[in-house]
Coordinates of C-alpha atoms in Angstrom, one line a residue:
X133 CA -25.6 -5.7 9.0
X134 CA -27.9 -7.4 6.7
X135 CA -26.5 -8.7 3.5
X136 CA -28.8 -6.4 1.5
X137 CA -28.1 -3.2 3.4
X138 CA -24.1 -3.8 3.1
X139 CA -25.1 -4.0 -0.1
X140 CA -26.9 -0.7 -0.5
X141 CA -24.2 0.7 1.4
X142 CA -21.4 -0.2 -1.0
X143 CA -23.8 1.7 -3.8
X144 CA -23.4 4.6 -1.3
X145 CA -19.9 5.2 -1.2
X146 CA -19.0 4.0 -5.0
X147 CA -21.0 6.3 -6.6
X148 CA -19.8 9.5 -4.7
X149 CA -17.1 11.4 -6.5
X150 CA -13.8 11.3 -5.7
X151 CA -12.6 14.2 -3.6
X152 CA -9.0 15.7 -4.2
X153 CA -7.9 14.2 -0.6
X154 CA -8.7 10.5 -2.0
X155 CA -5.6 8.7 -2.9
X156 CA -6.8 7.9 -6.5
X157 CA -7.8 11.5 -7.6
X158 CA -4.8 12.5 -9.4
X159 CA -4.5 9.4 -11.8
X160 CA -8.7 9.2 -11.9
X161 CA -9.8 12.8 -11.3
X162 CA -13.1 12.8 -12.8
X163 CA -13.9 9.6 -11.9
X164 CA -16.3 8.3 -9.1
X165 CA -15.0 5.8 -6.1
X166 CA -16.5 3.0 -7.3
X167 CA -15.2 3.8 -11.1
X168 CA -11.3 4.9 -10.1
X169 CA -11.6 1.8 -7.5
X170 CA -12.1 -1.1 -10.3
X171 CA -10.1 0.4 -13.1
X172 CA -7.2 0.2 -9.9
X173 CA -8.6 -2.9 -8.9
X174 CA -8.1 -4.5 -12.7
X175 CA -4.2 -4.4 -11.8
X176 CA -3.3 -3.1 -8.5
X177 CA -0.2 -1.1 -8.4
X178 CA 1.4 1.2 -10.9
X179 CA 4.8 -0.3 -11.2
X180 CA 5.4 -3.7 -9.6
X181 CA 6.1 -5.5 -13.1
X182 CA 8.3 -3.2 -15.1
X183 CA 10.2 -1.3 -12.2
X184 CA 9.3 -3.8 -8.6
X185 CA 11.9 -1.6 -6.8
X186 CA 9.5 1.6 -7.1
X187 CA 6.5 -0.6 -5.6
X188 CA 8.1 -1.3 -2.9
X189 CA 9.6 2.3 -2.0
X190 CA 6.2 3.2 -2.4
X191 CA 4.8 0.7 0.4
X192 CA 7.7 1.6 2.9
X193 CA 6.9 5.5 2.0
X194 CA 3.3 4.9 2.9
X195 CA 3.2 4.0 6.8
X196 CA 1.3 6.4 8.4
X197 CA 1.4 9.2 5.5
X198 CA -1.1 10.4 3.8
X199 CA -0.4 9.0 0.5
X200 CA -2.1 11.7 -2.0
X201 CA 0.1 14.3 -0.8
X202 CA 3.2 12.8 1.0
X203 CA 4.1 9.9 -1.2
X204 CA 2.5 9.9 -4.5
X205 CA 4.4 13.0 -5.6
X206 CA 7.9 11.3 -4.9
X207 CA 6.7 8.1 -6.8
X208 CA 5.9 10.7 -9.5
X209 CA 9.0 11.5 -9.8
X210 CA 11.3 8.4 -9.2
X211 CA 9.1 7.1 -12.0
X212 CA 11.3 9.3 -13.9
X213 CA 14.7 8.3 -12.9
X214 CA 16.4 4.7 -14.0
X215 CA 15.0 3.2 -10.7
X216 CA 13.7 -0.3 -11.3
X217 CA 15.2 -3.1 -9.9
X218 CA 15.6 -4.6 -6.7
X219 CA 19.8 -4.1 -7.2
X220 CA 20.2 -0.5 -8.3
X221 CA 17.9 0.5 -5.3
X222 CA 20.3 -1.9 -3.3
X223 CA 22.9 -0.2 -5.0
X224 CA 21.6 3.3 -4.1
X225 CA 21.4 2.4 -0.2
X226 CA 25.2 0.8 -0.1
X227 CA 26.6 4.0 -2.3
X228 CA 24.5 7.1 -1.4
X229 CA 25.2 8.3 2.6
X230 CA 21.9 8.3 4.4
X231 CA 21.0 12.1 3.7
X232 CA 21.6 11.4 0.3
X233 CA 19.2 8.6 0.2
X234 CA 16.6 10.6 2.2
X235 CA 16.7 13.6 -0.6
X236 CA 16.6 10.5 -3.1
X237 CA 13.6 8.9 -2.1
X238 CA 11.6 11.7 -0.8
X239 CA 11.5 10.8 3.5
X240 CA 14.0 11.9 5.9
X241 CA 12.7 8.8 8.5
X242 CA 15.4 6.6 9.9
X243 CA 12.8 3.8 10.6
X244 CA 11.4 3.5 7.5
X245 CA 15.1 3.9 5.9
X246 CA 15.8 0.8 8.4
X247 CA 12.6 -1.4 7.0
X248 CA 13.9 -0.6 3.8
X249 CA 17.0 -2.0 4.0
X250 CA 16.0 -4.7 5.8
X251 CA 13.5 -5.6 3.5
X252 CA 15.8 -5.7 0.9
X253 CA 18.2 -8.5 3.0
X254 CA 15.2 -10.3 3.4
X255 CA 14.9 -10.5 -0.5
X256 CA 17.8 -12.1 -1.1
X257 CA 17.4 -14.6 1.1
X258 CA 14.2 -15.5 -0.4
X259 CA 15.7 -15.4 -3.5
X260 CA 18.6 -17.9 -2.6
X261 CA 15.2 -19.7 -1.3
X262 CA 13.4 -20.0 -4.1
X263 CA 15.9 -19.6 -7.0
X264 CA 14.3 -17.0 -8.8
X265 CA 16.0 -14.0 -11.1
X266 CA 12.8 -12.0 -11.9
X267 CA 12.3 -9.0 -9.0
X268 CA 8.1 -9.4 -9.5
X269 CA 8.2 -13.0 -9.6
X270 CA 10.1 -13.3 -6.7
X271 CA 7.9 -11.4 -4.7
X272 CA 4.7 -12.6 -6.3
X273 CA 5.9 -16.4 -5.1
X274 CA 6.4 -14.8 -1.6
X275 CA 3.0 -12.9 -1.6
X276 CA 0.7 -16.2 -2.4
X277 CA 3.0 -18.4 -0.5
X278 CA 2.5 -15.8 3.2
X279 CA 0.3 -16.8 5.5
X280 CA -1.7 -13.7 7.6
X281 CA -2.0 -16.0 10.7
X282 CA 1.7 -16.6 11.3
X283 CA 3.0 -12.8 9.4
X284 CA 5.0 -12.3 12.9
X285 CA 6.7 -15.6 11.8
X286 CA 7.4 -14.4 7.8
X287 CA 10.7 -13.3 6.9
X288 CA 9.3 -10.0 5.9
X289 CA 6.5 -9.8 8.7
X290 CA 9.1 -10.2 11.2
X291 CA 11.0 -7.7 10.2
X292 CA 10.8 -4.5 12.8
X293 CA 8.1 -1.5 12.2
X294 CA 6.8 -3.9 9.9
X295 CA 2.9 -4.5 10.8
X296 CA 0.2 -6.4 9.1
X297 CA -0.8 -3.4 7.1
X298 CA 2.4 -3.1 5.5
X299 CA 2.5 -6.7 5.1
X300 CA -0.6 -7.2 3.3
X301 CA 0.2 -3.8 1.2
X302 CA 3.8 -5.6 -0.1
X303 CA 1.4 -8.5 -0.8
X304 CA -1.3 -6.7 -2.9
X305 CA 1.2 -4.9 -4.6
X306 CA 2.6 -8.0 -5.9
X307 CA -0.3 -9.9 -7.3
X308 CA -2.4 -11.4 -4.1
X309 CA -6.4 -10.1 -4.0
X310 CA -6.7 -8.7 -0.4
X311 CA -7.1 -6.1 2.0
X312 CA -4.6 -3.9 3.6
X313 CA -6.0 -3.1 7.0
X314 CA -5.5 0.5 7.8
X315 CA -6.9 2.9 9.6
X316 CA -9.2 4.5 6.7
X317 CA -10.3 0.9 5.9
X318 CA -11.1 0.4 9.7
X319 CA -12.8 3.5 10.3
X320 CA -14.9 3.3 7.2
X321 CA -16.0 -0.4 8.5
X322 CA -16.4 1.0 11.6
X323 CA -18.7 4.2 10.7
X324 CA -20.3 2.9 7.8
X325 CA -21.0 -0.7 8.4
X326 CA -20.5 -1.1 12.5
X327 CA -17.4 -3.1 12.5
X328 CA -14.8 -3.2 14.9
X329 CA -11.8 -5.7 15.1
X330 CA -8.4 -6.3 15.4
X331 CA -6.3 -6.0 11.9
X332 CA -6.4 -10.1 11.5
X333 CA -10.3 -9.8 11.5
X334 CA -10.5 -6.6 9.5
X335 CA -9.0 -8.5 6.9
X336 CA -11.9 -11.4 7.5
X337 CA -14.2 -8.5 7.6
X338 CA -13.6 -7.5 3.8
X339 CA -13.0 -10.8 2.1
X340 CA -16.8 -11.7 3.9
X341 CA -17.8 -8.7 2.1
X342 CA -16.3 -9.0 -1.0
X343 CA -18.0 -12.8 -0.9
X344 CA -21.6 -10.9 -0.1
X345 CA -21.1 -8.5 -2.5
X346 CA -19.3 -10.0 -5.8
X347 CA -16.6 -6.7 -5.6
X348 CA -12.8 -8.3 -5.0
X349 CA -10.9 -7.5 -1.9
X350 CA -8.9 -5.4 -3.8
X351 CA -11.6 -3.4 -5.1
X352 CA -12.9 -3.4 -1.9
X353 CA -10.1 -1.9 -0.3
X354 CA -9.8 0.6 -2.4
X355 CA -13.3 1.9 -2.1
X356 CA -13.0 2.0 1.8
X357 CA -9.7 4.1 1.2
X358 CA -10.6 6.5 -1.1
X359 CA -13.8 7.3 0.7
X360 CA -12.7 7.5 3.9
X361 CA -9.2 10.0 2.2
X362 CA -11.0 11.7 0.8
X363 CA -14.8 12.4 3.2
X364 CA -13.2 11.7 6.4
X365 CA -11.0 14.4 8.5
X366 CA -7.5 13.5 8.8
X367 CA -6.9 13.6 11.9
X368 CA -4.1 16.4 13.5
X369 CA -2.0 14.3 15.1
X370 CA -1.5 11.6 12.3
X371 CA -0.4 14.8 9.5
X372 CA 3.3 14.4 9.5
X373 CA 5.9 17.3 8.1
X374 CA 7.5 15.3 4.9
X375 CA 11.1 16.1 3.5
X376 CA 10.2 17.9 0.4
X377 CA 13.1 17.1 -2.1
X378 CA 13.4 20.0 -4.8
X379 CA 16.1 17.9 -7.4

């Protein structure tokens, strides 16, 4: 496409409404795509700072869910328990049996209970790496210092079930401008502005954008998600049953 009708198509979708389907709705609900996307954009993330052991339950809780309605409502309400650090949600896992930590964090999935904890092993080691106390700062050193190209080689890229997307969301939830490249950002590139490519050169894809266009990758991303949430069809076979926890 043209640099002027990317352009114009970016006008398009930021100036629709957001739709109750679109991940930002219930934090933004009057707000338009473009608006809700660069108030989010200003600082990504609702909790890395203060409680970093919430941001990352809520990255693992978001592969292949729809986030609006089978993950935001248990970060809802783990925002109001204690949770906050990287050790008391270390110290959850290592006390609580496995059903217990399922009805605690909102998923009964033994994969993602598995990335979990062995994301949180792979912490430690980089913080014996790096020497560093601080839960965010650790994981903001980590997030600059990755490198997309060798992710399959990263400590926390090579961990198993855990794919670029989920790479580059760990790494925009701790301070890095990019893209995560799922499937609403692909198929809105795809419908909207005739792009198809692997998730390496989605990624390219958007930060080419964001240089045409003066919007960050962030902002970016978050455009392309909410429209495609909320005006796309989910499709059947990607709507998973999640384990409702009624405490």
């Amino acid at each position: 496409m043209q640099k002027e009708k990317i352009i114009n198509k970016l006008e398009e979708l930021r100036v629709l409404p957001l739709k109750s389907d679109s991940h930002l709705y219930v934090r933004y609900p009057n707000k338009t795509i473009g608006e809700a996307a660069k108030e989010e954009a200003k600082n990504y993330g609702r909790n890395q700072k203060e409680r970093p052991a919430i941001a990352i339950v809520e990255v693992v809780l978001s592969i292949n869910r729809k986030y609006a309605t089978h993950v935001e409502p248990h970060i809802i309400r783990l925002e109001k328990t204690d949770l906050a650090t990287f050790k008391q949600l270390e110290e959850k896992i290592n006390t609580y049996s496995r059903e217990q930590f399922y009805s605690y964090w909102g998923h009964h999935d033994s994969r993602k209970y598995g990335i979990m904890i062995n994301l949180l092993k792979a912490i430690n080691i980089l913080r014996d790496k790096y020497k560093i106390e601080d839960d965010y700062a650790l994981m903001n050193k980590w997030a600059v210092d990755a490198n997309v190209d060798k992710y399959s080689e990263d400590i926390i890229g090579s961990i198993r079930n855990v794919g670029l997307a989920t790479f580059q969301h760990l790494r925009m939830n701790f301070g890095v401008d990019t893209v995560k490249p799922d499937r609403q950002v692909k198929e809105v590139l795809k419908r909207e502005f005739g792009f198809i490519g692997s998730d390496k050169k989605t990624i390219l894809a958007v930060e080419q954008i964001s240089k045409i266009s003066g919007y960050s990758t962030i902002e970016l991303d978050q455009i392309f998600v909410n429209y495609g949430s909320g005006y796309y069809e989910t499709p059947k076979s990607e709507i998973k049953p999640s384990f409702v926890c009624n405490k």
